[in-house]
């Protein structure tokens, strides 16, 4: 008996037999997906915080600080796009793997398809390692730009109003 969570395929030996998931790739995919989603959540919060720190046009005293804030928002949006692209690659891997396996089910000569799946799995393991590098570099980048630009990120809201009252 097979577990109900495993995909099934027709078989010559019986009505259905489970398609084996890659035991090396699957735990890594699950782990990197969690890390990517956590980084994506943090990036989203930082973008929101920086956007909220940009003063209104009336309160702007230092246009340079606003330019830094806008530039950081664009750079952080680039990091967000990179994370989303890696998440999309995870989906595309499973879609391509499923396509190859579905072709293998219908063919009598399966060796080429088995080799294709093995090559795809090997390539995906390499991409997962690169994903961890992206995650590490993303956190390092966020730390670096926040530390270096904190005085320019934290808006001086109300400075113009304070001057008017003085």
Short mmCIF file of N, CA and C in Angstrom, two decimals:
data_model
loop_
_atom_site.label_atom_id
_atom_site.label_comp_id
_atom_site.label_asym_id
_atom_site.label_seq_id
_atom_site.Cartn_x
_atom_site.Cartn_y
_atom_site.Cartn_z
N UNK A 1 0.84 -1.19 0.00
CA UNK A 1 0.00 0.00 0.00
C UNK A 1 0.88 1.23 0.00
N UNK A 2 0.49 2.24 -0.71
CA UNK A 2 1.28 3.47 -0.80
C UNK A 2 0.56 4.58 -0.06
N UNK A 3 1.33 5.58 0.31
CA UNK A 3 0.72 6.70 1.03
C UNK A 3 -0.10 7.52 0.05
N UNK A 4 -1.12 8.17 0.54
CA UNK A 4 -2.02 8.92 -0.33
C UNK A 4 -1.40 10.22 -0.81
N UNK A 5 -0.28 10.63 -0.25
CA UNK A 5 0.33 11.89 -0.67
C UNK A 5 1.25 11.73 -1.87
N UNK A 6 1.55 10.49 -2.27
CA UNK A 6 2.45 10.26 -3.39
C UNK A 6 1.67 10.27 -4.70
N UNK A 7 2.24 10.93 -5.75
CA UNK A 7 1.58 10.89 -7.05
C UNK A 7 1.52 9.45 -7.56
N UNK A 8 0.52 9.14 -8.37
CA UNK A 8 0.36 7.79 -8.89
C UNK A 8 0.45 7.81 -10.41
N UNK A 9 0.85 6.68 -10.98
CA UNK A 9 0.89 6.54 -12.43
C UNK A 9 0.49 5.12 -12.81
N UNK A 10 -0.04 4.95 -14.02
CA UNK A 10 -0.39 3.61 -14.48
C UNK A 10 0.87 2.75 -14.57
N UNK A 11 0.70 1.45 -14.40
CA UNK A 11 1.84 0.54 -14.45
C UNK A 11 1.44 -0.74 -15.14
N UNK A 12 2.43 -1.38 -15.78
CA UNK A 12 2.18 -2.68 -16.41
C UNK A 12 1.96 -3.75 -15.34
N UNK A 13 2.52 -3.55 -14.13
CA UNK A 13 2.40 -4.55 -13.07
C UNK A 13 1.09 -4.42 -12.30
N UNK A 14 0.43 -3.32 -12.43
CA UNK A 14 -0.79 -3.14 -11.67
C UNK A 14 -1.46 -1.85 -12.11
N UNK A 15 -2.62 -1.56 -11.55
CA UNK A 15 -3.34 -0.37 -11.99
C UNK A 15 -2.59 0.93 -11.68
N UNK A 16 -1.89 0.98 -10.56
CA UNK A 16 -1.18 2.22 -10.19
C UNK A 16 0.04 1.88 -9.37
N UNK A 17 1.07 2.70 -9.59
CA UNK A 17 2.29 2.55 -8.81
C UNK A 17 2.83 3.96 -8.55
N UNK A 18 3.36 4.25 -7.36
CA UNK A 18 3.79 5.62 -7.06
C UNK A 18 5.01 6.05 -7.88
N UNK A 19 5.01 7.31 -8.29
CA UNK A 19 6.18 7.91 -8.91
C UNK A 19 7.07 8.40 -7.77
N UNK A 20 8.31 8.00 -7.82
CA UNK A 20 9.22 8.33 -6.73
C UNK A 20 9.66 9.79 -6.81
N UNK A 21 9.56 10.47 -5.69
CA UNK A 21 10.09 11.83 -5.58
C UNK A 21 11.58 11.71 -5.29
N UNK A 22 12.33 12.71 -5.69
CA UNK A 22 13.76 12.69 -5.44
C UNK A 22 14.02 12.93 -3.96
N UNK A 23 14.60 11.97 -3.29
CA UNK A 23 14.82 12.03 -1.84
C UNK A 23 15.86 13.08 -1.46
N UNK A 24 16.72 13.47 -2.38
CA UNK A 24 17.72 14.50 -2.09
C UNK A 24 17.13 15.88 -2.31
N UNK A 25 16.39 16.04 -3.39
CA UNK A 25 15.87 17.36 -3.76
C UNK A 25 14.74 17.82 -2.85
N UNK A 26 13.81 16.94 -2.54
CA UNK A 26 12.60 17.36 -1.82
C UNK A 26 12.86 18.03 -0.47
N UNK A 27 13.70 17.47 0.41
CA UNK A 27 13.95 18.17 1.68
C UNK A 27 14.61 19.53 1.46
N UNK A 28 15.48 19.61 0.47
CA UNK A 28 16.14 20.89 0.18
C UNK A 28 15.15 21.91 -0.37
N UNK A 29 14.24 21.46 -1.22
CA UNK A 29 13.23 22.36 -1.78
C UNK A 29 12.36 22.91 -0.66
N UNK A 30 11.93 22.03 0.23
CA UNK A 30 11.08 22.48 1.35
C UNK A 30 11.82 23.51 2.21
N UNK A 31 13.08 23.24 2.51
CA UNK A 31 13.86 24.14 3.37
C UNK A 31 14.12 25.48 2.69
N UNK A 32 14.52 25.46 1.43
CA UNK A 32 14.84 26.71 0.74
C UNK A 32 13.57 27.53 0.52
N UNK A 33 12.45 26.86 0.29
CA UNK A 33 11.19 27.57 0.11
C UNK A 33 10.81 28.35 1.37
N UNK A 34 10.98 27.72 2.53
CA UNK A 34 10.69 28.40 3.79
C UNK A 34 11.59 29.62 3.95
N UNK A 35 12.88 29.44 3.68
CA UNK A 35 13.84 30.55 3.80
C UNK A 35 13.52 31.69 2.83
N UNK A 36 13.16 31.34 1.61
CA UNK A 36 12.83 32.36 0.61
C UNK A 36 11.58 33.13 1.02
N UNK A 37 10.59 32.43 1.53
CA UNK A 37 9.36 33.10 1.96
C UNK A 37 9.61 34.02 3.15
N UNK A 38 10.49 33.61 4.05
CA UNK A 38 10.84 34.47 5.19
C UNK A 38 11.57 35.72 4.71
N UNK A 39 12.51 35.56 3.78
CA UNK A 39 13.23 36.71 3.23
C UNK A 39 12.26 37.62 2.48
N UNK A 40 11.35 37.04 1.72
CA UNK A 40 10.37 37.83 0.98
C UNK A 40 9.50 38.64 1.94
N UNK A 41 9.10 38.04 3.05
CA UNK A 41 8.30 38.75 4.05
C UNK A 41 9.08 39.91 4.65
N UNK A 42 10.35 39.68 4.98
CA UNK A 42 11.18 40.74 5.54
C UNK A 42 11.37 41.87 4.54
N UNK A 43 11.66 41.53 3.30
CA UNK A 43 11.86 42.54 2.26
C UNK A 43 10.60 43.39 2.10
N UNK A 44 9.46 42.74 2.11
CA UNK A 44 8.19 43.46 1.99
C UNK A 44 8.00 44.45 3.14
N UNK A 45 8.31 44.02 4.34
CA UNK A 45 8.17 44.90 5.51
C UNK A 45 9.15 46.06 5.45
N UNK A 46 10.38 45.80 5.03
CA UNK A 46 11.37 46.88 4.94
C UNK A 46 10.96 47.89 3.87
N UNK A 47 10.47 47.39 2.73
CA UNK A 47 10.00 48.30 1.67
C UNK A 47 8.88 49.19 2.19
N UNK A 48 7.95 48.60 2.89
CA UNK A 48 6.83 49.37 3.44
C UNK A 48 7.33 50.42 4.42
N UNK A 49 8.25 50.03 5.30
CA UNK A 49 8.78 50.95 6.30
C UNK A 49 9.50 52.12 5.64
N UNK A 50 10.35 51.84 4.66
CA UNK A 50 11.08 52.92 3.98
C UNK A 50 10.10 53.83 3.24
N UNK A 51 9.11 53.25 2.57
CA UNK A 51 8.13 54.07 1.85
C UNK A 51 7.37 54.98 2.80
N UNK A 52 7.07 54.48 3.99
CA UNK A 52 6.35 55.29 4.97
C UNK A 52 7.23 56.37 5.58
N UNK A 53 8.54 56.22 5.50
CA UNK A 53 9.45 57.21 6.04
C UNK A 53 9.71 58.37 5.07
N UNK A 54 9.31 58.22 3.83
CA UNK A 54 9.51 59.31 2.87
C UNK A 54 8.55 60.44 3.24
N UNK A 55 9.10 61.62 3.52
CA UNK A 55 8.23 62.73 3.94
C UNK A 55 7.40 63.26 2.78
N UNK A 56 6.33 63.94 3.13
CA UNK A 56 5.50 64.56 2.10
C UNK A 56 6.29 65.69 1.44
N UNK A 57 5.83 66.14 0.31
CA UNK A 57 6.55 67.21 -0.42
C UNK A 57 6.66 68.47 0.42
N UNK A 58 5.68 68.75 1.27
CA UNK A 58 5.71 69.95 2.11
C UNK A 58 6.81 69.85 3.16
N UNK A 59 7.01 68.65 3.71
CA UNK A 59 7.97 68.45 4.80
C UNK A 59 9.40 68.23 4.32
N UNK A 60 9.61 68.10 3.03
CA UNK A 60 10.95 67.76 2.54
C UNK A 60 11.92 68.90 2.76
N UNK A 61 12.98 68.57 3.50
CA UNK A 61 14.04 69.52 3.75
C UNK A 61 15.28 69.08 2.99
N UNK A 62 15.55 67.79 2.99
CA UNK A 62 16.75 67.27 2.35
C UNK A 62 16.33 66.36 1.19
N UNK A 63 16.39 66.91 -0.02
CA UNK A 63 16.03 66.12 -1.19
C UNK A 63 16.99 64.95 -1.38
N UNK A 64 18.24 65.11 -0.92
CA UNK A 64 19.21 64.01 -1.04
C UNK A 64 18.74 62.79 -0.26
N UNK A 65 18.24 63.01 0.95
CA UNK A 65 17.76 61.89 1.77
C UNK A 65 16.59 61.19 1.09
N UNK A 66 15.70 61.94 0.48
CA UNK A 66 14.57 61.36 -0.22
C UNK A 66 15.06 60.55 -1.42
N UNK A 67 16.06 61.08 -2.12
CA UNK A 67 16.63 60.35 -3.27
C UNK A 67 17.24 59.03 -2.81
N UNK A 68 17.90 59.03 -1.65
CA UNK A 68 18.48 57.80 -1.10
C UNK A 68 17.36 56.81 -0.77
N UNK A 69 16.30 57.30 -0.15
CA UNK A 69 15.18 56.43 0.20
C UNK A 69 14.56 55.79 -1.05
N UNK A 70 14.36 56.59 -2.08
CA UNK A 70 13.76 56.07 -3.31
C UNK A 70 14.70 55.07 -3.98
N UNK A 71 15.98 55.38 -3.98
CA UNK A 71 16.97 54.47 -4.56
C UNK A 71 16.99 53.13 -3.81
N UNK A 72 16.94 53.20 -2.49
CA UNK A 72 16.90 51.98 -1.69
C UNK A 72 15.64 51.17 -1.98
N UNK A 73 14.52 51.84 -2.12
CA UNK A 73 13.28 51.14 -2.44
C UNK A 73 13.42 50.39 -3.76
N UNK A 74 14.04 51.01 -4.74
CA UNK A 74 14.21 50.36 -6.04
C UNK A 74 15.17 49.17 -5.93
N UNK A 75 16.26 49.33 -5.18
CA UNK A 75 17.22 48.24 -5.00
C UNK A 75 16.59 47.07 -4.25
N UNK A 76 15.83 47.36 -3.22
CA UNK A 76 15.19 46.32 -2.43
C UNK A 76 14.10 45.63 -3.26
N UNK A 77 13.43 46.38 -4.12
CA UNK A 77 12.46 45.78 -5.03
C UNK A 77 13.16 44.81 -5.99
N UNK A 78 14.39 45.12 -6.37
CA UNK A 78 15.17 44.20 -7.20
C UNK A 78 15.46 42.90 -6.47
N UNK A 79 15.81 42.99 -5.19
CA UNK A 79 16.02 41.79 -4.38
C UNK A 79 14.72 40.99 -4.28
N UNK A 80 13.62 41.68 -4.08
CA UNK A 80 12.32 41.02 -4.00
C UNK A 80 12.03 40.27 -5.31
N UNK A 81 12.31 40.90 -6.44
CA UNK A 81 12.09 40.25 -7.74
C UNK A 81 12.96 39.02 -7.90
N UNK A 82 14.20 39.08 -7.42
CA UNK A 82 15.09 37.92 -7.49
C UNK A 82 14.55 36.75 -6.66
N UNK A 83 14.04 37.04 -5.48
CA UNK A 83 13.48 36.00 -4.61
C UNK A 83 12.24 35.39 -5.28
N UNK A 84 11.40 36.24 -5.85
CA UNK A 84 10.21 35.74 -6.54
C UNK A 84 10.59 34.87 -7.74
N UNK A 85 11.65 35.25 -8.45
CA UNK A 85 12.11 34.46 -9.60
C UNK A 85 12.57 33.08 -9.16
N UNK A 86 13.26 32.99 -8.02
CA UNK A 86 13.72 31.69 -7.52
C UNK A 86 12.52 30.84 -7.10
N UNK A 87 11.54 31.44 -6.47
CA UNK A 87 10.33 30.70 -6.11
C UNK A 87 9.63 30.18 -7.37
N UNK A 88 9.61 30.99 -8.41
CA UNK A 88 9.02 30.56 -9.67
C UNK A 88 9.80 29.39 -10.27
N UNK A 89 11.13 29.43 -10.15
CA UNK A 89 11.96 28.33 -10.65
C UNK A 89 11.65 27.03 -9.93
N UNK A 90 11.32 27.09 -8.65
CA UNK A 90 10.93 25.88 -7.92
C UNK A 90 9.71 25.25 -8.56
N UNK A 91 8.72 26.08 -8.88
CA UNK A 91 7.50 25.58 -9.51
C UNK A 91 7.82 25.00 -10.89
N UNK A 92 8.64 25.72 -11.65
CA UNK A 92 8.97 25.27 -13.01
C UNK A 92 9.71 23.93 -12.99
N UNK A 93 10.54 23.70 -11.97
CA UNK A 93 11.24 22.43 -11.84
C UNK A 93 10.24 21.28 -11.74
N UNK A 94 9.26 21.43 -10.87
CA UNK A 94 8.27 20.36 -10.69
C UNK A 94 7.43 20.18 -11.95
N UNK A 95 7.11 21.28 -12.59
CA UNK A 95 6.33 21.20 -13.82
C UNK A 95 7.10 20.47 -14.92
N UNK A 96 8.37 20.78 -15.09
CA UNK A 96 9.20 20.12 -16.10
C UNK A 96 9.42 18.66 -15.76
N UNK A 97 9.67 18.38 -14.48
CA UNK A 97 9.87 16.99 -14.04
C UNK A 97 8.61 16.16 -14.31
N UNK A 98 7.47 16.73 -14.01
CA UNK A 98 6.20 16.03 -14.25
C UNK A 98 6.00 15.78 -15.74
N UNK A 99 6.36 16.74 -16.55
CA UNK A 99 6.21 16.58 -18.00
C UNK A 99 7.09 15.44 -18.51
N UNK A 100 8.33 15.39 -18.06
CA UNK A 100 9.24 14.32 -18.48
C UNK A 100 8.73 12.96 -18.00
N UNK A 101 8.27 12.90 -16.76
CA UNK A 101 7.77 11.63 -16.23
C UNK A 101 6.50 11.18 -16.94
N UNK A 102 5.65 12.12 -17.30
CA UNK A 102 4.42 11.72 -18.01
C UNK A 102 4.74 11.18 -19.39
N UNK A 103 5.77 11.70 -20.03
CA UNK A 103 6.20 11.17 -21.32
C UNK A 103 6.80 9.78 -21.14
N UNK A 104 7.55 9.59 -20.07
CA UNK A 104 8.18 8.29 -19.82
C UNK A 104 7.14 7.20 -19.60
N UNK A 105 6.03 7.54 -18.99
CA UNK A 105 4.98 6.56 -18.72
C UNK A 105 4.42 6.01 -20.03
N UNK A 106 4.33 6.86 -21.05
CA UNK A 106 3.73 6.46 -22.32
C UNK A 106 4.71 5.78 -23.28
N UNK A 107 5.98 5.75 -22.96
CA UNK A 107 6.99 5.21 -23.87
C UNK A 107 7.50 3.85 -23.40
N UNK A 108 7.92 3.03 -24.34
CA UNK A 108 8.50 1.74 -23.97
C UNK A 108 9.98 1.89 -23.65
N UNK A 109 10.67 2.79 -24.35
CA UNK A 109 12.09 3.03 -24.06
C UNK A 109 12.18 4.22 -23.10
N UNK A 110 12.40 3.93 -21.85
CA UNK A 110 12.35 4.94 -20.80
C UNK A 110 13.72 5.47 -20.39
N UNK A 111 14.80 4.88 -20.87
CA UNK A 111 16.14 5.22 -20.40
C UNK A 111 16.45 6.70 -20.60
N UNK A 112 16.15 7.23 -21.77
CA UNK A 112 16.43 8.64 -22.03
C UNK A 112 15.67 9.55 -21.06
N UNK A 113 14.43 9.19 -20.78
CA UNK A 113 13.62 9.99 -19.87
C UNK A 113 14.14 9.88 -18.44
N UNK A 114 14.57 8.68 -18.06
CA UNK A 114 15.15 8.52 -16.73
C UNK A 114 16.42 9.36 -16.59
N UNK A 115 17.24 9.35 -17.63
CA UNK A 115 18.46 10.17 -17.61
C UNK A 115 18.12 11.66 -17.57
N UNK A 116 17.09 12.05 -18.32
CA UNK A 116 16.67 13.45 -18.32
C UNK A 116 16.22 13.89 -16.93
N UNK A 117 15.46 13.03 -16.25
CA UNK A 117 15.01 13.36 -14.90
C UNK A 117 16.21 13.44 -13.95
N UNK A 118 17.15 12.51 -14.08
CA UNK A 118 18.33 12.55 -13.22
C UNK A 118 19.14 13.82 -13.45
N UNK A 119 19.31 14.21 -14.71
CA UNK A 119 20.04 15.45 -15.03
C UNK A 119 19.29 16.67 -14.49
N UNK A 120 17.99 16.67 -14.64
CA UNK A 120 17.17 17.77 -14.13
C UNK A 120 17.31 17.88 -12.62
N UNK A 121 17.27 16.74 -11.93
CA UNK A 121 17.41 16.74 -10.47
C UNK A 121 18.79 17.26 -10.06
N UNK A 122 19.84 16.81 -10.76
CA UNK A 122 21.20 17.29 -10.44
C UNK A 122 21.32 18.79 -10.65
N UNK A 123 20.76 19.27 -11.77
CA UNK A 123 20.81 20.70 -12.05
C UNK A 123 20.04 21.47 -10.98
N UNK A 124 18.93 20.91 -10.54
CA UNK A 124 18.12 21.60 -9.54
C UNK A 124 18.83 21.67 -8.19
N UNK A 125 19.58 20.65 -7.84
CA UNK A 125 20.36 20.69 -6.60
C UNK A 125 21.36 21.86 -6.67
N UNK A 126 22.00 22.05 -7.82
CA UNK A 126 22.91 23.18 -7.99
C UNK A 126 22.17 24.50 -7.85
N UNK A 127 20.99 24.59 -8.44
CA UNK A 127 20.20 25.82 -8.33
C UNK A 127 19.77 26.08 -6.89
N UNK A 128 19.49 25.01 -6.15
CA UNK A 128 19.13 25.19 -4.75
C UNK A 128 20.30 25.75 -3.94
N UNK A 129 21.50 25.28 -4.25
CA UNK A 129 22.70 25.83 -3.58
C UNK A 129 22.85 27.31 -3.91
N UNK A 130 22.60 27.67 -5.15
CA UNK A 130 22.66 29.08 -5.53
C UNK A 130 21.55 29.88 -4.84
N UNK A 131 20.43 29.24 -4.59
CA UNK A 131 19.33 29.90 -3.87
C UNK A 131 19.75 30.24 -2.45
N UNK A 132 20.46 29.32 -1.81
CA UNK A 132 20.96 29.62 -0.46
C UNK A 132 21.94 30.78 -0.49
N UNK A 133 22.76 30.87 -1.54
CA UNK A 133 23.67 32.00 -1.67
C UNK A 133 22.88 33.29 -1.85
N UNK A 134 21.80 33.25 -2.64
CA UNK A 134 20.96 34.43 -2.81
C UNK A 134 20.36 34.87 -1.48
N UNK A 135 19.90 33.91 -0.70
CA UNK A 135 19.30 34.22 0.60
C UNK A 135 20.35 34.87 1.51
N UNK A 136 21.53 34.24 1.60
CA UNK A 136 22.60 34.79 2.43
C UNK A 136 22.98 36.19 1.98
N UNK A 137 23.17 36.36 0.68
CA UNK A 137 23.57 37.66 0.15
C UNK A 137 22.46 38.69 0.33
N UNK A 138 21.21 38.24 0.23
CA UNK A 138 20.09 39.16 0.43
C UNK A 138 20.06 39.72 1.85
N UNK A 139 20.24 38.85 2.83
CA UNK A 139 20.29 39.33 4.22
C UNK A 139 21.49 40.23 4.45
N UNK A 140 22.64 39.87 3.89
CA UNK A 140 23.84 40.70 4.04
C UNK A 140 23.63 42.07 3.40
N UNK A 141 23.02 42.08 2.22
CA UNK A 141 22.74 43.35 1.53
C UNK A 141 21.81 44.22 2.36
N UNK A 142 20.72 43.63 2.85
CA UNK A 142 19.77 44.40 3.65
C UNK A 142 20.44 45.00 4.88
N UNK A 143 21.23 44.19 5.56
CA UNK A 143 21.94 44.68 6.74
C UNK A 143 22.86 45.84 6.37
N UNK A 144 23.62 45.66 5.30
CA UNK A 144 24.58 46.68 4.88
C UNK A 144 23.90 48.00 4.54
N UNK A 145 22.86 47.96 3.70
CA UNK A 145 22.24 49.23 3.30
C UNK A 145 21.48 49.88 4.44
N UNK A 146 20.93 49.09 5.33
CA UNK A 146 20.22 49.69 6.46
C UNK A 146 21.19 50.35 7.43
N UNK A 147 22.29 49.68 7.72
CA UNK A 147 23.27 50.26 8.64
C UNK A 147 23.89 51.52 8.04
N UNK A 148 24.28 51.46 6.78
CA UNK A 148 24.95 52.60 6.14
C UNK A 148 24.03 53.79 5.91
N UNK A 149 22.74 53.54 5.73
CA UNK A 149 21.84 54.62 5.34
C UNK A 149 20.76 54.95 6.36
N UNK A 150 20.88 54.43 7.57
CA UNK A 150 19.83 54.63 8.57
C UNK A 150 19.49 56.11 8.77
N UNK A 151 20.48 57.03 8.90
CA UNK A 151 20.11 58.44 9.09
C UNK A 151 19.33 59.02 7.91
N UNK A 152 19.59 58.50 6.72
CA UNK A 152 18.89 59.01 5.54
C UNK A 152 17.54 58.32 5.33
N UNK A 153 17.40 57.13 5.89
CA UNK A 153 16.13 56.40 5.74
C UNK A 153 15.09 56.97 6.69
N UNK A 154 15.49 57.21 7.93
CA UNK A 154 14.56 57.72 8.92
C UNK A 154 14.25 59.17 8.57
N UNK A 155 13.05 59.39 8.09
CA UNK A 155 12.66 60.71 7.61
C UNK A 155 12.60 61.70 8.75
N UNK A 156 12.84 62.92 8.40
CA UNK A 156 12.74 64.00 9.38
C UNK A 156 11.40 64.67 9.19
N UNK A 157 10.37 63.89 9.43
CA UNK A 157 9.01 64.38 9.25
C UNK A 157 8.74 65.51 10.23
N UNK A 158 8.04 66.49 9.73
CA UNK A 158 7.65 67.59 10.59
C UNK A 158 8.72 68.64 10.79
N UNK A 159 9.88 68.52 10.16
CA UNK A 159 10.95 69.51 10.33
C UNK A 159 10.49 70.86 9.82
N UNK A 160 9.84 70.89 8.65
CA UNK A 160 9.35 72.15 8.09
C UNK A 160 8.29 72.74 9.01
N UNK A 161 7.42 71.92 9.53
CA UNK A 161 6.38 72.40 10.44
C UNK A 161 6.99 72.94 11.72
N UNK A 162 8.03 72.27 12.24
CA UNK A 162 8.70 72.75 13.45
C UNK A 162 9.31 74.12 13.21
N UNK A 163 9.90 74.31 12.03
CA UNK A 163 10.53 75.60 11.71
C UNK A 163 9.47 76.70 11.61
N UNK A 164 8.32 76.37 11.09
CA UNK A 164 7.25 77.36 10.95
C UNK A 164 6.75 77.79 12.33
N UNK A 165 6.75 76.88 13.29
CA UNK A 165 6.26 77.21 14.63
C UNK A 165 7.29 77.95 15.46
N UNK A 166 8.57 77.88 15.08
CA UNK A 166 9.64 78.50 15.87
C UNK A 166 9.70 79.99 15.68
#
